Amino acid sequence: MERALGGALYADDDDALDTGASLLAAAPDADAELVRRGEEFVRRAWERGWQPADVVRIVRRDLDESHVELVADLVAGETRRYGKDLPPRWETQLAELPSGGGKRPSDRFSYATAVLELYRLLVRLPAIEPVGPVPGTPVHWQPAARHGEPRMLTRIRALLAKAEATGFPEEAEALTAKAQELMARHSIDEAVLAARAHREDVPGACRIGVDAPYEAAKAILLDAVASANRCRAVWNSDLGFSTVVGFEADLDAVELLHTSLLVQGTAAMTRAEASQRAGGRKRTKTFRQSFLLAYAHRIGDRLARATSHAAEEAAGGDLLPVLAARDVAVTDHTDRLFPATVRTRVRGATDEAGWHDGTTAADTAHMPSHRPPDALPE
């Protein structure tokens, strides 16, 4: 075992990998110890700041689905010993783990090779900013776990699902507008209730995958959604995710709204490309990049105006100081997690048609509405 792992995991050449796989393939009695070692590598990943969804995401990006199946089993096995004593958000991530699909290698040598490839990736994962405690490790700043999903969040999720599914832009506009309106009000209500009850709410953080292609435009869209919901987003382009910092209700809103807007934007881009092809123009990478950049830019403007409008409608004597205090808390927590962030230049839009169509698509998504709530569909 030591010889197989030592050579395969810490050497860069494939010969060491093949040698290690041959040794493991010839020793079926070592399988249980091999799994135990894998769970130990997963545990070390938690200690370096990674969470289940992060590990699955990077394995899927850098390896293939057979490795995803293997790591999902390791994650499930390693976390099983904690029972229900898991950090917030982990239950959802564990529930979304792949549950098998017959993608594992059939012969022992191929299986051992896949295992060693996976372990090589796990032991080389860098330390990243922690967004929650390692299971079994108490952390004082971590927000308390919630029991069940708030009814408001369930309703928002349903509205966004309908907006993604409908083929009628006007209906999608009304549904998404209603969802954003509920998000803004829910966030303000949570802030006011916490202040009145002297509840010691503190910011938390979550990571959201930003996948290729066009990851820069997707990261900009996520940043726009985060800013509009009083959060901060920091993009790690090398590892393919953004870390979003904010209060729990706002983090929920960012996750839901970003996912929905990305689905809507991608669908709108597909329709725009079809129109371009019908006009005799070939689909191009620059068109898609420009489309998504314009979409993110316009969505950001609309969300910012919506947030401002919701705050004005709810204006009260205690509201502005409460929101200001939460903004300061989020900024401080972001600075502690990321003391050395840098700004980066994103390649600009170079396709006029893509920019125009992306702007139009963002107008159709038309986030907030100033209409009274009873004028919108339930």
Short mmCIF file of C-alpha atoms in Angstrom, two decimals:
data_model
loop_
_atom_site.label_atom_id
_atom_site.label_comp_id
_atom_site.label_asym_id
_atom_site.label_seq_id
_atom_site.Cartn_x
_atom_site.Cartn_y
_atom_site.Cartn_z
CA MET A 1 0.00 0.00 0.00
CA GLU A 2 2.70 2.48 0.99
CA ARG A 3 4.74 1.75 -2.10
CA ALA A 4 1.72 2.01 -4.39
CA LEU A 5 0.48 5.29 -2.93
CA GLY A 6 3.88 6.87 -2.34
CA GLY A 7 4.99 6.58 -5.93
CA ALA A 8 1.69 7.23 -7.66
CA LEU A 9 0.46 10.22 -5.65
CA TYR A 10 3.61 12.27 -5.36
CA ALA A 11 5.30 11.64 -8.71
CA ASP A 12 4.21 13.38 -11.89
CA ASP A 13 4.95 10.63 -14.39
CA ASP A 14 2.44 8.03 -15.56
CA ASP A 15 4.90 5.18 -15.04
CA ALA A 16 4.60 5.60 -11.27
CA LEU A 17 0.82 5.62 -11.62
CA ASP A 18 0.87 2.40 -13.65
CA THR A 19 3.20 0.72 -11.15
CA GLY A 20 0.98 1.69 -8.24
CA ALA A 21 -2.14 0.49 -10.05
CA SER A 22 -0.48 -2.86 -10.81
CA LEU A 23 0.43 -3.34 -7.15
CA LEU A 24 -3.11 -2.54 -5.99
CA ALA A 25 -4.73 -4.69 -8.67
CA ALA A 26 -2.72 -7.67 -7.44
CA ALA A 27 -3.76 -7.15 -3.81
CA PRO A 28 -7.57 -7.40 -3.45
CA ASP A 29 -7.15 -7.73 0.32
CA ALA A 30 -5.97 -4.10 0.36
CA ASP A 31 -9.29 -2.68 -0.90
CA ALA A 32 -10.66 -1.79 2.53
CA GLU A 33 -7.45 0.01 3.48
CA LEU A 34 -7.51 1.83 0.12
CA VAL A 35 -11.00 3.17 0.88
CA ARG A 36 -9.92 4.19 4.36
CA ARG A 37 -7.00 6.15 2.89
CA GLY A 38 -9.36 7.83 0.44
CA GLU A 39 -11.67 8.94 3.24
CA GLU A 40 -8.64 10.32 5.05
CA PHE A 41 -7.71 12.38 1.97
CA VAL A 42 -11.26 13.71 1.85
CA ARG A 43 -11.04 14.66 5.51
CA ARG A 44 -7.82 16.57 4.80
CA ALA A 45 -9.66 18.44 2.05
CA TRP A 46 -12.25 19.60 4.61
CA GLU A 47 -9.42 20.82 6.83
CA ARG A 48 -8.05 22.86 3.91
CA GLY A 49 -11.38 24.64 3.45
CA TRP A 50 -13.11 22.44 0.87
CA GLN A 51 -16.72 21.25 1.12
CA PRO A 52 -18.48 18.30 -0.58
CA ALA A 53 -19.82 20.27 -3.54
CA ASP A 54 -16.42 21.89 -4.10
CA VAL A 55 -14.64 18.55 -4.23
CA VAL A 56 -17.18 17.00 -6.60
CA ARG A 57 -17.03 20.07 -8.83
CA ILE A 58 -13.26 20.04 -9.26
CA VAL A 59 -13.13 16.27 -9.74
CA ARG A 60 -15.73 16.57 -12.49
CA ARG A 61 -13.78 19.43 -14.09
CA ASP A 62 -10.33 17.81 -14.00
CA LEU A 63 -11.13 14.10 -14.31
CA ASP A 64 -14.28 12.31 -15.48
CA GLU A 65 -17.54 10.81 -14.27
CA SER A 66 -16.00 7.55 -13.09
CA HIS A 67 -13.86 9.57 -10.69
CA VAL A 68 -16.91 11.56 -9.62
CA GLU A 69 -18.63 8.31 -8.64
CA LEU A 70 -15.60 7.27 -6.62
CA VAL A 71 -15.24 10.55 -4.76
CA ALA A 72 -18.98 10.68 -4.03
CA ASP A 73 -18.70 7.33 -2.24
CA LEU A 74 -15.69 8.55 -0.26
CA VAL A 75 -17.44 11.76 0.74
CA ALA A 76 -20.55 9.86 1.83
CA GLY A 77 -18.47 7.39 3.82
CA GLU A 78 -16.32 10.02 5.51
CA THR A 79 -19.25 12.20 6.55
CA ARG A 80 -21.39 9.27 7.72
CA ARG A 81 -19.47 9.10 11.00
CA TYR A 82 -20.73 12.55 11.98
CA GLY A 83 -24.39 11.53 11.88
CA LYS A 84 -26.56 14.63 11.81
CA ASP A 85 -23.86 16.80 13.38
CA LEU A 86 -23.00 18.57 10.13
CA PRO A 87 -22.37 22.23 9.32
CA PRO A 88 -25.09 24.31 7.63
CA ARG A 89 -25.46 23.69 3.87
CA TRP A 90 -23.71 20.31 4.05
CA GLU A 91 -26.94 18.33 4.16
CA THR A 92 -28.03 19.82 0.84
CA GLN A 93 -24.63 19.19 -0.72
CA LEU A 94 -24.60 15.58 0.46
CA ALA A 95 -28.13 15.02 -0.81
CA GLU A 96 -26.99 16.15 -4.27
CA LEU A 97 -24.05 13.74 -4.48
CA PRO A 98 -24.12 11.39 -7.49
CA SER A 99 -25.73 8.12 -6.47
CA GLY A 100 -24.15 5.73 -8.92
CA GLY A 101 -24.65 5.10 -12.59
CA GLY A 102 -22.52 2.15 -13.57
CA LYS A 103 -19.61 4.33 -14.71
CA ARG A 104 -16.92 2.61 -12.65
CA PRO A 105 -14.12 0.68 -14.40
CA SER A 106 -14.81 -3.04 -14.49
CA ASP A 107 -11.30 -4.59 -14.32
CA ARG A 108 -9.10 -4.19 -11.24
CA PHE A 109 -6.21 -2.43 -12.98
CA SER A 110 -8.47 0.25 -14.49
CA TYR A 111 -10.24 0.65 -11.16
CA ALA A 112 -6.95 1.03 -9.29
CA THR A 113 -5.73 3.54 -11.86
CA ALA A 114 -8.88 5.64 -11.46
CA VAL A 115 -8.57 5.52 -7.67
CA LEU A 116 -4.95 6.67 -7.78
CA GLU A 117 -5.77 9.46 -10.24
CA LEU A 118 -8.46 10.65 -7.87
CA TYR A 119 -6.23 10.43 -4.79
CA ARG A 120 -3.48 12.32 -6.62
CA LEU A 121 -5.92 15.17 -7.22
CA LEU A 122 -7.18 15.13 -3.62
CA VAL A 123 -3.76 15.30 -1.98
CA ARG A 124 -2.82 18.24 -4.22
CA LEU A 125 -5.84 20.38 -3.48
CA PRO A 126 -4.63 23.76 -2.21
CA ALA A 127 -5.85 25.39 0.97
CA ILE A 128 -8.74 27.78 0.31
CA GLU A 129 -10.71 30.24 2.40
CA PRO A 130 -13.01 28.42 4.86
CA VAL A 131 -16.72 29.18 4.44
CA GLY A 132 -17.85 27.04 7.36
CA PRO A 133 -16.53 24.69 10.02
CA VAL A 134 -15.06 21.26 9.49
CA PRO A 135 -17.55 18.67 10.84
CA GLY A 136 -17.02 18.24 14.57
CA THR A 137 -15.09 21.50 14.89
CA PRO A 138 -16.98 24.32 16.65
CA VAL A 139 -16.57 27.73 15.04
CA HIS A 140 -17.99 30.75 16.83
CA TRP A 141 -18.68 32.95 13.82
CA GLN A 142 -20.65 30.33 11.87
CA PRO A 143 -24.38 31.11 11.60
CA ALA A 144 -26.66 28.69 13.39
CA ALA A 145 -28.13 25.83 11.40
CA ARG A 146 -31.63 26.26 10.12
CA HIS A 147 -34.31 23.61 10.45
CA GLY A 148 -36.15 23.25 7.18
CA GLU A 149 -36.53 25.78 4.43
CA PRO A 150 -38.43 29.02 5.18
CA ARG A 151 -41.84 29.15 3.47
CA MET A 152 -40.86 32.36 1.72
CA LEU A 153 -37.81 30.66 0.18
CA THR A 154 -39.95 27.76 -1.00
CA ARG A 155 -42.32 30.18 -2.69
CA ILE A 156 -39.45 32.06 -4.35
CA ARG A 157 -37.99 28.80 -5.62
CA ALA A 158 -41.34 27.85 -7.16
CA LEU A 159 -41.71 31.23 -8.88
CA LEU A 160 -38.25 31.01 -10.41
CA ALA A 161 -38.85 27.44 -11.59
CA LYS A 162 -41.97 28.63 -13.40
CA ALA A 163 -40.05 31.54 -14.92
CA GLU A 164 -37.43 29.14 -16.29
CA ALA A 165 -40.01 26.73 -17.68
CA THR A 166 -42.38 29.10 -19.44
CA GLY A 167 -42.03 29.84 -23.12
CA PHE A 168 -43.69 33.24 -22.78
CA PRO A 169 -41.30 36.14 -22.03
CA GLU A 170 -44.03 38.27 -20.44
CA GLU A 171 -44.92 35.50 -17.98
CA ALA A 172 -41.26 34.90 -17.14
CA GLU A 173 -40.85 38.62 -16.54
CA ALA A 174 -43.76 38.77 -14.09
CA LEU A 175 -42.73 35.61 -12.25
CA THR A 176 -39.10 36.68 -11.86
CA ALA A 177 -40.15 40.16 -10.81
CA LYS A 178 -42.35 38.70 -8.11
CA ALA A 179 -39.53 36.45 -6.90
CA GLN A 180 -37.07 39.35 -6.69
CA GLU A 181 -39.62 41.45 -4.86
CA LEU A 182 -40.14 38.72 -2.27
CA MET A 183 -36.39 38.28 -1.88
CA ALA A 184 -35.81 41.96 -1.17
CA ARG A 185 -38.66 42.15 1.33
CA HIS A 186 -37.59 38.94 3.05
CA SER A 187 -34.04 40.25 3.44
CA ILE A 188 -35.25 43.53 4.94
CA ASP A 189 -37.65 41.73 7.28
CA GLU A 190 -34.86 39.45 8.49
CA ALA A 191 -32.58 42.40 9.16
CA VAL A 192 -35.20 44.34 11.11
CA LEU A 193 -36.29 41.31 13.15
CA ALA A 194 -32.69 40.49 14.06
CA ALA A 195 -32.07 44.06 15.20
CA ARG A 196 -35.27 44.28 17.26
CA ALA A 197 -34.64 40.93 18.94
CA HIS A 198 -30.96 41.79 19.49
CA ARG A 199 -30.15 38.57 17.69
CA GLU A 200 -26.44 38.11 17.12
CA ASP A 201 -26.62 37.41 13.40
CA VAL A 202 -23.25 37.35 11.68
CA PRO A 203 -22.36 36.99 8.01
CA GLY A 204 -21.57 33.61 6.54
CA ALA A 205 -20.32 32.52 3.14
CA CYS A 206 -20.95 29.96 0.43
CA ARG A 207 -19.24 28.95 -2.78
CA ILE A 208 -20.96 28.88 -6.16
CA GLY A 209 -19.46 27.17 -9.18
CA VAL A 210 -18.54 29.35 -12.16
CA ASP A 211 -18.02 26.90 -14.99
CA ALA A 212 -16.50 27.26 -18.44
CA PRO A 213 -17.22 28.36 -21.05
CA TYR A 214 -17.60 32.15 -20.72
CA GLU A 215 -16.78 31.96 -17.03
CA ALA A 216 -15.81 35.64 -16.85
CA ALA A 217 -19.28 36.73 -17.96
CA LYS A 218 -20.88 34.25 -15.56
CA ALA A 219 -18.75 35.55 -12.69
CA ILE A 220 -19.80 39.11 -13.53
CA LEU A 221 -23.44 38.06 -13.48
CA LEU A 222 -22.95 36.43 -10.08
CA ASP A 223 -21.21 39.56 -8.78
CA ALA A 224 -24.16 41.67 -9.95
CA VAL A 225 -26.67 39.40 -8.22
CA ALA A 226 -24.56 39.34 -5.04
CA SER A 227 -24.17 43.12 -4.91
CA ALA A 228 -27.89 43.66 -5.39
CA ASN A 229 -28.59 41.36 -2.46
CA ARG A 230 -26.11 43.04 -0.10
CA CYS A 231 -23.45 40.36 -0.52
CA ARG A 232 -19.89 40.35 -1.83
CA ALA A 233 -18.58 37.89 -4.42
CA VAL A 234 -14.90 37.00 -4.90
CA TRP A 235 -14.05 34.96 -8.01
CA ASN A 236 -11.33 32.30 -8.02
CA SER A 237 -10.79 31.82 -11.74
CA ASP A 238 -8.20 29.05 -11.29
CA LEU A 239 -10.47 26.80 -9.23
CA GLY A 240 -13.73 27.69 -10.97
CA PHE A 241 -15.89 29.16 -8.24
CA SER A 242 -16.87 32.40 -6.54
CA THR A 243 -17.14 32.79 -2.78
CA VAL A 244 -20.18 34.84 -1.79
CA VAL A 245 -20.20 36.52 1.63
CA GLY A 246 -23.39 37.74 3.25
CA PHE A 247 -26.16 37.00 5.72
CA GLU A 248 -27.96 33.69 5.36
CA ALA A 249 -31.21 35.00 3.86
CA ASP A 250 -29.24 36.99 1.30
CA LEU A 251 -26.98 34.05 0.41
CA ASP A 252 -30.08 31.97 -0.27
CA ALA A 253 -31.40 34.70 -2.55
CA VAL A 254 -28.11 34.93 -4.45
CA GLU A 255 -27.92 31.18 -5.04
CA LEU A 256 -31.49 30.96 -6.27
CA LEU A 257 -31.53 34.07 -8.41
CA HIS A 258 -28.13 33.54 -10.01
CA THR A 259 -29.03 29.99 -11.03
CA SER A 260 -32.36 31.09 -12.47
CA LEU A 261 -30.92 34.06 -14.35
CA LEU A 262 -28.17 31.89 -15.81
CA VAL A 263 -30.77 29.41 -17.06
CA GLN A 264 -32.89 32.20 -18.52
CA GLY A 265 -29.88 33.93 -20.05
CA THR A 266 -28.58 30.75 -21.66
CA ALA A 267 -32.01 30.00 -23.13
CA ALA A 268 -32.26 33.55 -24.47
CA MET A 269 -28.78 33.26 -25.99
CA THR A 270 -29.79 30.04 -27.75
CA ARG A 271 -32.86 31.77 -29.22
CA ALA A 272 -30.76 34.75 -30.32
CA GLU A 273 -28.25 32.48 -32.01
CA ALA A 274 -31.04 30.73 -33.88
CA SER A 275 -32.22 34.11 -35.12
CA GLN A 276 -28.67 34.99 -36.18
CA ARG A 277 -28.32 31.74 -38.11
CA ALA A 278 -31.66 32.32 -39.79
CA GLY A 279 -30.24 35.62 -41.01
CA GLY A 280 -27.26 33.88 -42.54
CA ARG A 281 -24.71 34.51 -39.77
CA LYS A 282 -22.71 31.68 -38.23
CA ARG A 283 -22.71 31.19 -34.48
CA THR A 284 -19.50 32.58 -32.99
CA LYS A 285 -17.71 32.54 -29.65
CA THR A 286 -17.47 36.35 -29.67
CA PHE A 287 -21.25 36.60 -30.11
CA ARG A 288 -21.88 34.40 -27.05
CA GLN A 289 -19.27 36.17 -24.93
CA SER A 290 -20.67 39.60 -25.84
CA PHE A 291 -24.23 38.41 -25.26
CA LEU A 292 -23.53 37.18 -21.73
CA LEU A 293 -21.47 40.25 -20.80
CA ALA A 294 -24.27 42.55 -21.90
CA TYR A 295 -26.82 40.39 -20.13
CA ALA A 296 -24.84 40.53 -16.86
CA HIS A 297 -24.31 44.30 -17.16
CA ARG A 298 -27.97 45.13 -17.71
CA ILE A 299 -29.22 42.66 -15.09
CA GLY A 300 -26.88 44.28 -12.57
CA ASP A 301 -28.35 47.72 -13.27
CA ARG A 302 -31.90 46.49 -12.91
CA LEU A 303 -31.25 44.54 -9.73
CA ALA A 304 -29.53 47.52 -8.11
CA ARG A 305 -32.53 49.74 -8.86
CA ALA A 306 -34.89 47.07 -7.51
CA THR A 307 -33.00 46.80 -4.24
CA SER A 308 -33.03 50.57 -3.82
CA HIS A 309 -36.76 50.70 -4.53
CA ALA A 310 -37.55 47.94 -2.00
CA ALA A 311 -35.58 49.75 0.68
CA GLU A 312 -37.40 53.02 -0.05
CA GLU A 313 -40.78 51.32 0.22
CA ALA A 314 -39.84 49.78 3.56
CA ALA A 315 -38.14 52.92 4.86
CA GLY A 316 -38.55 53.40 8.58
CA GLY A 317 -36.68 55.06 11.37
CA ASP A 318 -34.59 51.98 12.17
CA LEU A 319 -34.11 50.52 8.70
CA LEU A 320 -31.21 52.50 7.23
CA PRO A 321 -28.90 52.11 10.27
CA VAL A 322 -29.70 48.38 10.38
CA LEU A 323 -28.91 47.85 6.70
CA ALA A 324 -25.79 50.00 6.95
CA ALA A 325 -24.55 47.94 9.91
CA ARG A 326 -25.09 44.71 7.98
CA ASP A 327 -23.23 46.13 4.97
CA VAL A 328 -20.27 46.95 7.22
CA ALA A 329 -20.36 43.46 8.75
CA VAL A 330 -20.34 41.82 5.31
CA THR A 331 -17.46 44.00 4.12
CA ASP A 332 -15.44 43.28 7.26
CA HIS A 333 -16.00 39.54 6.97
CA THR A 334 -15.03 39.62 3.30
CA ASP A 335 -11.83 41.47 4.13
CA ARG A 336 -10.95 38.89 6.79
CA LEU A 337 -11.50 36.00 4.39
CA PHE A 338 -9.79 37.72 1.45
CA PRO A 339 -7.18 40.19 2.68
CA ALA A 340 -5.37 40.25 -0.66
CA THR A 341 -7.99 40.35 -3.42
CA VAL A 342 -7.10 41.99 -6.74
CA ARG A 343 -9.15 43.45 -9.53
CA THR A 344 -8.73 41.94 -12.96
CA ARG A 345 -9.48 43.21 -16.42
CA VAL A 346 -12.09 41.21 -18.31
CA ARG A 347 -11.93 41.01 -22.06
CA GLY A 348 -14.56 43.37 -23.39
CA ALA A 349 -17.46 42.66 -25.72
CA THR A 350 -16.46 42.76 -29.38
CA ASP A 351 -19.64 41.59 -31.09
CA GLU A 352 -22.22 44.34 -31.52
CA ALA A 353 -25.08 41.97 -32.32
CA GLY A 354 -24.25 39.85 -29.28
CA TRP A 355 -24.20 42.90 -27.00
CA HIS A 356 -27.51 44.17 -28.39
CA ASP A 357 -29.23 40.78 -28.08
CA GLY A 358 -27.83 40.24 -24.57
CA THR A 359 -29.14 43.62 -23.45
CA THR A 360 -32.53 42.83 -24.91
CA ALA A 361 -32.58 39.47 -23.12
CA ALA A 362 -31.80 41.17 -19.81
CA ASP A 363 -34.65 43.61 -20.43
CA THR A 364 -36.94 40.65 -20.99
CA ALA A 365 -35.80 38.99 -17.76
CA HIS A 366 -36.77 42.37 -16.27
CA MET A 367 -36.04 41.71 -12.65
CA PRO A 368 -37.99 43.98 -10.30
CA SER A 369 -41.31 45.56 -10.92
CA HIS A 370 -42.70 48.66 -9.26
CA ARG A 371 -46.19 47.28 -9.58
CA PRO A 372 -47.93 46.42 -6.34
CA PRO A 373 -47.65 42.74 -5.35
CA ASP A 374 -51.30 41.96 -5.97
CA ALA A 375 -50.86 42.88 -9.65
CA LEU A 376 -48.42 40.01 -10.12
CA PRO A 377 -49.28 36.31 -10.45
CA GLU A 378 -49.21 34.21 -7.32
#
